[in-house]
Amino acid sequence: MRSPTPTSKTLPLGFGIVGCGESCAAVCSALSLIEGAQIRGFCDVSRVRAQARAEQFGGTVYSRVQDLAHDPSVQVVSICTPYGLHMEAAVTAAAAG
């Protein structure tokens, strides 16, 4: 993940979503209400679920958290996996910067 260079009061932020179940839909709906928030990609163990969310909200489909987290258009990773699976995705995203 790369930090964008601020150019205005409202800084566009690219969001990558890990986990494409029910909580993902709620997060994406909330993001759509935030000025400057842009959904850039989805990652899920089920490519079919990730593709469905990408078709619904826009964005690229990823099979690996590492690939989503290294996408230069992604500055924020939102982890929407079941609670017990958060750590691996969080550590991977943090390691990407």
Coordinates of N, CA, C and O in Angstrom, one line a residue:
M1 N 0.8 -1.2 0.0 CA 0.0 0.0 0.0 C 0.9 1.2 0.0 O 1.9 1.3 0.7
R2 N 0.5 2.2 -0.8 CA 1.2 3.4 -0.9 C 0.4 4.6 -0.3 O -0.8 4.6 -0.5
S3 N 1.0 5.5 0.4 CA 0.3 6.7 0.9 C 0.1 7.7 -0.2 O 1.1 8.0 -0.9
P4 N -1.1 8.2 -0.4 CA -1.3 9.2 -1.5 C -0.7 10.6 -1.0 O -0.5 10.8 0.1
T5 N -0.4 11.4 -2.0 CA 0.0 12.7 -1.7 C -1.2 13.6 -1.6 O -2.0 13.7 -2.5
P6 N -1.3 14.3 -0.4 CA -2.5 15.2 -0.2 C -2.6 16.3 -1.3 O -1.6 16.9 -1.5
T7 N -3.7 16.5 -1.9 CA -3.9 17.5 -2.9 C -5.1 18.4 -2.6 O -5.3 19.4 -3.2
S8 N -5.9 18.0 -1.6 CA -7.1 18.8 -1.3 C -7.6 18.4 0.1 O -7.0 17.6 0.8
K9 N -8.6 19.2 0.6 CA -9.1 18.9 1.9 C -9.7 17.4 2.0 O -9.6 16.8 3.0
T10 N -10.4 17.0 0.9 CA -10.9 15.7 0.9 C -10.0 14.8 0.1 O -9.9 14.9 -1.1
L11 N -9.3 14.0 0.8 CA -8.3 13.1 0.2 C -8.9 11.8 -0.3 O -9.5 11.1 0.6
P12 N -8.9 11.5 -1.5 CA -9.5 10.2 -1.9 C -8.6 9.1 -1.3 O -7.4 9.1 -1.3
L13 N -9.3 8.1 -0.8 CA -8.7 6.9 -0.2 C -9.2 5.7 -0.9 O -10.4 5.5 -1.0
G14 N -8.3 4.8 -1.3 CA -8.6 3.6 -2.0 C -8.7 2.5 -0.9 O -7.8 2.3 -0.2
F15 N -9.9 1.8 -0.9 CA -10.1 0.7 0.1 C -10.0 -0.6 -0.6 O -10.6 -0.8 -1.7
G16 N -9.3 -1.6 0.0 CA -9.3 -3.0 -0.4 C -10.1 -3.7 0.7 O -9.9 -3.5 1.9
I17 N -10.9 -4.6 0.3 CA -11.8 -5.4 1.2 C -11.3 -6.8 1.2 O -11.3 -7.5 0.2
V18 N -11.1 -7.4 2.4 CA -10.7 -8.8 2.6 C -11.9 -9.5 3.2 O -12.3 -9.1 4.3
G19 N -12.4 -10.5 2.6 CA -13.6 -11.2 3.0 C -14.9 -10.6 2.4 O -15.1 -9.4 2.5
C20 N -15.6 -11.4 1.7 CA -16.7 -10.9 0.9 C -18.1 -11.4 1.3 O -19.0 -11.6 0.5
G21 N -18.2 -11.7 2.6 CA -19.5 -12.2 3.1 C -20.5 -11.0 3.4 O -20.4 -10.0 2.9
E22 N -21.3 -11.3 4.4 CA -22.4 -10.3 4.7 C -21.8 -9.0 5.3 O -22.3 -7.9 5.0
S23 N -20.8 -9.1 6.2 CA -20.3 -7.8 6.7 C -19.6 -7.0 5.7 O -19.6 -5.7 5.8
C24 N -19.1 -7.6 4.6 CA -18.5 -6.9 3.5 C -19.6 -5.9 2.9 O -19.3 -4.8 2.6
A25 N -20.8 -6.4 2.7 CA -21.8 -5.6 2.0 C -22.1 -4.4 2.9 O -22.3 -3.3 2.4
A26 N -22.2 -4.6 4.2 CA -22.5 -3.4 5.1 C -21.3 -2.4 5.1 O -21.6 -1.2 5.0
V27 N -20.1 -2.9 5.1 CA -18.9 -2.0 5.0 C -18.9 -1.2 3.7 O -18.7 0.0 3.7
C28 N -19.2 -1.9 2.6 CA -19.2 -1.2 1.3 C -20.3 -0.2 1.2 O -20.1 0.9 0.6
S29 N -21.4 -0.5 1.7 CA -22.6 0.4 1.7 C -22.2 1.7 2.5 O -22.5 2.8 2.1
A30 N -21.5 1.5 3.7 CA -21.1 2.6 4.5 C -20.0 3.4 3.8 O -20.1 4.7 3.8
L31 N -19.1 2.8 3.1 CA -18.0 3.5 2.4 C -18.6 4.3 1.3 O -18.1 5.4 1.0
S32 N -19.7 3.9 0.7 CA -20.3 4.6 -0.4 C -20.8 6.0 0.1 O -21.1 6.9 -0.7
L33 N -21.0 6.1 1.4 CA -21.5 7.4 1.9 C -20.4 8.3 2.3 O -20.7 9.5 2.7
I34 N -19.2 7.9 2.3 CA -18.1 8.7 2.7 C -17.4 9.4 1.5 O -16.9 8.7 0.6
E35 N -17.4 10.7 1.6 CA -16.7 11.5 0.5 C -15.3 11.1 0.4 O -14.5 11.1 1.4
G36 N -14.8 10.8 -0.8 CA -13.4 10.4 -1.0 C -13.1 9.0 -0.8 O -12.0 8.6 -1.2
A37 N -14.0 8.2 -0.3 CA -13.7 6.7 -0.2 C -14.0 6.1 -1.5 O -15.0 6.3 -2.2
Q38 N -13.0 5.3 -2.0 CA -13.2 4.6 -3.3 C -12.8 3.1 -3.1 O -11.7 2.8 -2.6
I39 N -13.7 2.2 -3.4 CA -13.4 0.8 -3.3 C -12.6 0.4 -4.5 O -13.0 0.6 -5.6
R40 N -11.4 -0.2 -4.2 CA -10.5 -0.6 -5.3 C -10.4 -2.1 -5.5 O -10.0 -2.5 -6.6
G41 N -10.7 -2.9 -4.5 CA -10.6 -4.3 -4.7 C -11.2 -5.2 -3.6 O -11.4 -4.7 -2.5
F42 N -11.4 -6.4 -4.0 CA -11.9 -7.4 -3.1 C -11.1 -8.7 -3.1 O -10.6 -9.1 -4.2
C43 N -10.9 -9.3 -1.9 CA -10.2 -10.6 -1.8 C -11.0 -11.5 -0.9 O -11.5 -11.1 0.1
D44 N -11.1 -12.7 -1.4 CA -11.9 -13.7 -0.6 C -11.3 -15.1 -1.0 O -10.8 -15.3 -2.1
V45 N -11.5 -16.1 -0.1 CA -11.1 -17.5 -0.5 C -11.9 -18.0 -1.6 O -11.5 -18.9 -2.4
S46 N -13.1 -17.4 -1.8 CA -14.0 -17.8 -2.9 C -13.9 -16.7 -3.9 O -14.4 -15.6 -3.7
R47 N -13.3 -17.0 -5.1 CA -13.2 -16.0 -6.1 C -14.6 -15.6 -6.6 O -14.8 -14.5 -7.0
V48 N -15.6 -16.5 -6.6 CA -16.9 -16.2 -7.0 C -17.5 -15.1 -6.1 O -18.2 -14.2 -6.6
R49 N -17.3 -15.2 -4.8 CA -17.9 -14.2 -3.9 C -17.2 -12.9 -4.1 O -17.8 -11.8 -4.2
A50 N -15.9 -12.9 -4.3 CA -15.1 -11.6 -4.6 C -15.6 -11.0 -5.9 O -15.8 -9.8 -6.0
Q51 N -15.8 -11.8 -6.9 CA -16.3 -11.3 -8.2 C -17.7 -10.7 -8.1 O -18.0 -9.7 -8.6
A52 N -18.5 -11.3 -7.3 CA -19.9 -10.8 -7.1 C -19.8 -9.4 -6.4 O -20.6 -8.5 -6.8
R53 N -19.0 -9.3 -5.4 CA -18.9 -8.0 -4.7 C -18.3 -6.9 -5.7 O -18.7 -5.8 -5.7
A54 N -17.3 -7.3 -6.5 CA -16.7 -6.4 -7.5 C -17.7 -5.9 -8.5 O -17.8 -4.8 -8.9
E55 N -18.6 -6.8 -8.9 CA -19.7 -6.5 -9.8 C -20.7 -5.5 -9.1 O -21.2 -4.6 -9.8
Q56 N -20.9 -5.8 -7.9 CA -21.9 -5.0 -7.1 C -21.3 -3.6 -6.8 O -22.1 -2.6 -6.9
F57 N -20.1 -3.5 -6.4 CA -19.5 -2.2 -5.9 C -18.4 -1.6 -6.7 O -17.9 -0.5 -6.4
G58 N -17.9 -2.4 -7.7 CA -16.7 -2.0 -8.5 C -15.4 -2.4 -7.8 O -15.4 -2.7 -6.6
G59 N -14.4 -2.5 -8.6 CA -13.1 -2.9 -8.0 C -12.5 -4.1 -8.7 O -13.2 -4.8 -9.5
T60 N -11.3 -4.4 -8.3 CA -10.6 -5.6 -8.9 C -10.7 -6.8 -7.9 O -10.9 -6.6 -6.7
V61 N -10.7 -7.9 -8.5 CA -10.7 -9.2 -7.7 C -9.3 -9.7 -7.5 O -8.5 -9.8 -8.4
Y62 N -9.1 -10.1 -6.2 CA -7.8 -10.6 -5.8 C -8.0 -12.0 -5.2 O -8.9 -12.2 -4.4
S63 N -7.0 -12.9 -5.4 CA -7.1 -14.2 -4.8 C -6.2 -14.2 -3.5 O -6.4 -15.1 -2.6
R64 N -5.3 -13.3 -3.4 CA -4.3 -13.2 -2.3 C -4.3 -11.8 -1.6 O -4.3 -10.8 -2.3
V65 N -4.3 -11.9 -0.3 CA -4.3 -10.6 0.4 C -3.1 -9.8 0.1 O -3.1 -8.6 0.0
Q66 N -1.9 -10.5 -0.1 CA -0.7 -9.8 -0.4 C -0.9 -9.0 -1.7 O -0.4 -7.8 -1.8
D67 N -1.5 -9.5 -2.7 CA -1.7 -8.8 -4.0 C -2.6 -7.5 -3.8 O -2.3 -6.5 -4.3
L68 N -3.7 -7.7 -3.0 CA -4.5 -6.6 -2.8 C -3.8 -5.5 -2.0 O -3.8 -4.3 -2.3
A69 N -3.1 -5.9 -1.0 CA -2.4 -4.9 -0.1 C -1.2 -4.2 -0.8 O -0.9 -3.1 -0.4
H70 N -0.7 -4.8 -1.8 CA 0.4 -4.2 -2.6 C -0.1 -3.4 -3.8 O 0.7 -2.8 -4.5
D71 N -1.4 -3.4 -4.0 CA -1.9 -2.5 -5.1 C -1.7 -1.1 -4.7 O -2.2 -0.6 -3.7
P72 N -1.0 -0.3 -5.6 CA -0.8 1.1 -5.2 C -2.0 2.0 -5.1 O -1.9 3.1 -4.5
S73 N -3.1 1.5 -5.6 CA -4.4 2.3 -5.5 C -5.1 2.1 -4.2 O -6.1 2.7 -3.9
V74 N -4.6 1.1 -3.4 CA -5.2 0.8 -2.1 C -4.4 1.4 -0.9 O -3.2 1.1 -0.8
Q75 N -5.0 2.3 -0.2 CA -4.3 2.8 1.0 C -4.9 2.3 2.3 O -4.2 2.4 3.3
V76 N -6.1 1.7 2.3 CA -6.7 1.2 3.5 C -7.2 -0.2 3.2 O -7.8 -0.5 2.1
V77 N -6.9 -1.2 4.1 CA -7.5 -2.5 4.0 C -8.5 -2.7 5.1 O -8.2 -2.6 6.3
S78 N -9.7 -3.1 4.7 CA -10.8 -3.4 5.6 C -11.0 -4.9 5.7 O -11.2 -5.5 4.7
I79 N -10.8 -5.4 6.9 CA -10.9 -6.9 7.0 C -12.3 -7.3 7.5 O -12.7 -6.9 8.6
C80 N -13.0 -8.0 6.6 CA -14.4 -8.4 6.8 C -14.5 -9.9 6.9 O -15.6 -10.4 6.6
T81 N -13.5 -10.5 7.3 CA -13.5 -12.0 7.5 C -14.1 -12.3 8.9 O -14.2 -11.4 9.7
P82 N -14.4 -13.6 9.1 CA -14.9 -13.9 10.5 C -13.7 -13.5 11.5 O -12.6 -13.6 11.2
Y83 N -14.1 -13.2 12.7 CA -13.2 -12.6 13.7 C -11.9 -13.5 13.9 O -10.9 -13.0 14.0
G84 N -12.1 -14.8 13.9 CA -10.9 -15.7 14.1 C -9.9 -15.7 13.0 O -8.8 -16.2 13.2
L85 N -10.3 -15.1 11.9 CA -9.4 -15.0 10.7 C -8.8 -13.6 10.5 O -8.1 -13.4 9.5
H86 N -9.0 -12.7 11.4 CA -8.5 -11.3 11.2 C -7.0 -11.2 11.3 O -6.4 -10.5 10.5
M87 N -6.4 -12.0 12.2 CA -4.9 -11.7 12.4 C -4.1 -11.9 11.2 O -3.3 -11.1 10.8
E88 N -4.3 -13.0 10.5 CA -3.4 -13.3 9.3 C -3.6 -12.2 8.3 O -2.6 -11.7 7.7
A89 N -4.8 -11.8 8.0 CA -5.0 -10.7 7.0 C -4.4 -9.4 7.5 O -3.8 -8.6 6.7
A90 N -4.6 -9.1 8.8 CA -4.1 -7.8 9.3 C -2.6 -7.8 9.3 O -2.0 -6.8 8.9
V91 N -1.9 -8.9 9.6 CA -0.4 -8.9 9.6 C 0.0 -8.8 8.1 O 1.0 -8.0 7.9
T92 N -0.6 -9.4 7.2 CA -0.2 -9.3 5.8 C -0.4 -7.9 5.3 O 0.5 -7.4 4.6
A93 N -1.5 -7.3 5.6 CA -1.8 -5.9 5.2 C -0.7 -5.0 5.8 O -0.2 -4.1 5.1
A94 N -0.5 -5.1 7.1 CA 0.5 -4.3 7.8 C 1.9 -4.4 7.2 O 2.6 -3.4 7.0
A95 N 2.2 -5.6 6.8 CA 3.6 -5.9 6.3 C 3.7 -5.2 4.9 O 4.9 -4.8 4.5
A96 N 2.6 -5.0 4.2 CA 2.7 -4.3 2.9 C 2.9 -2.8 3.1 O 3.3 -2.1 2.1
G97 N 2.7 -2.3 4.2 CA 3.0 -0.9 4.5 C 1.7 -0.1 4.6 O 1.6 1.0 4.4

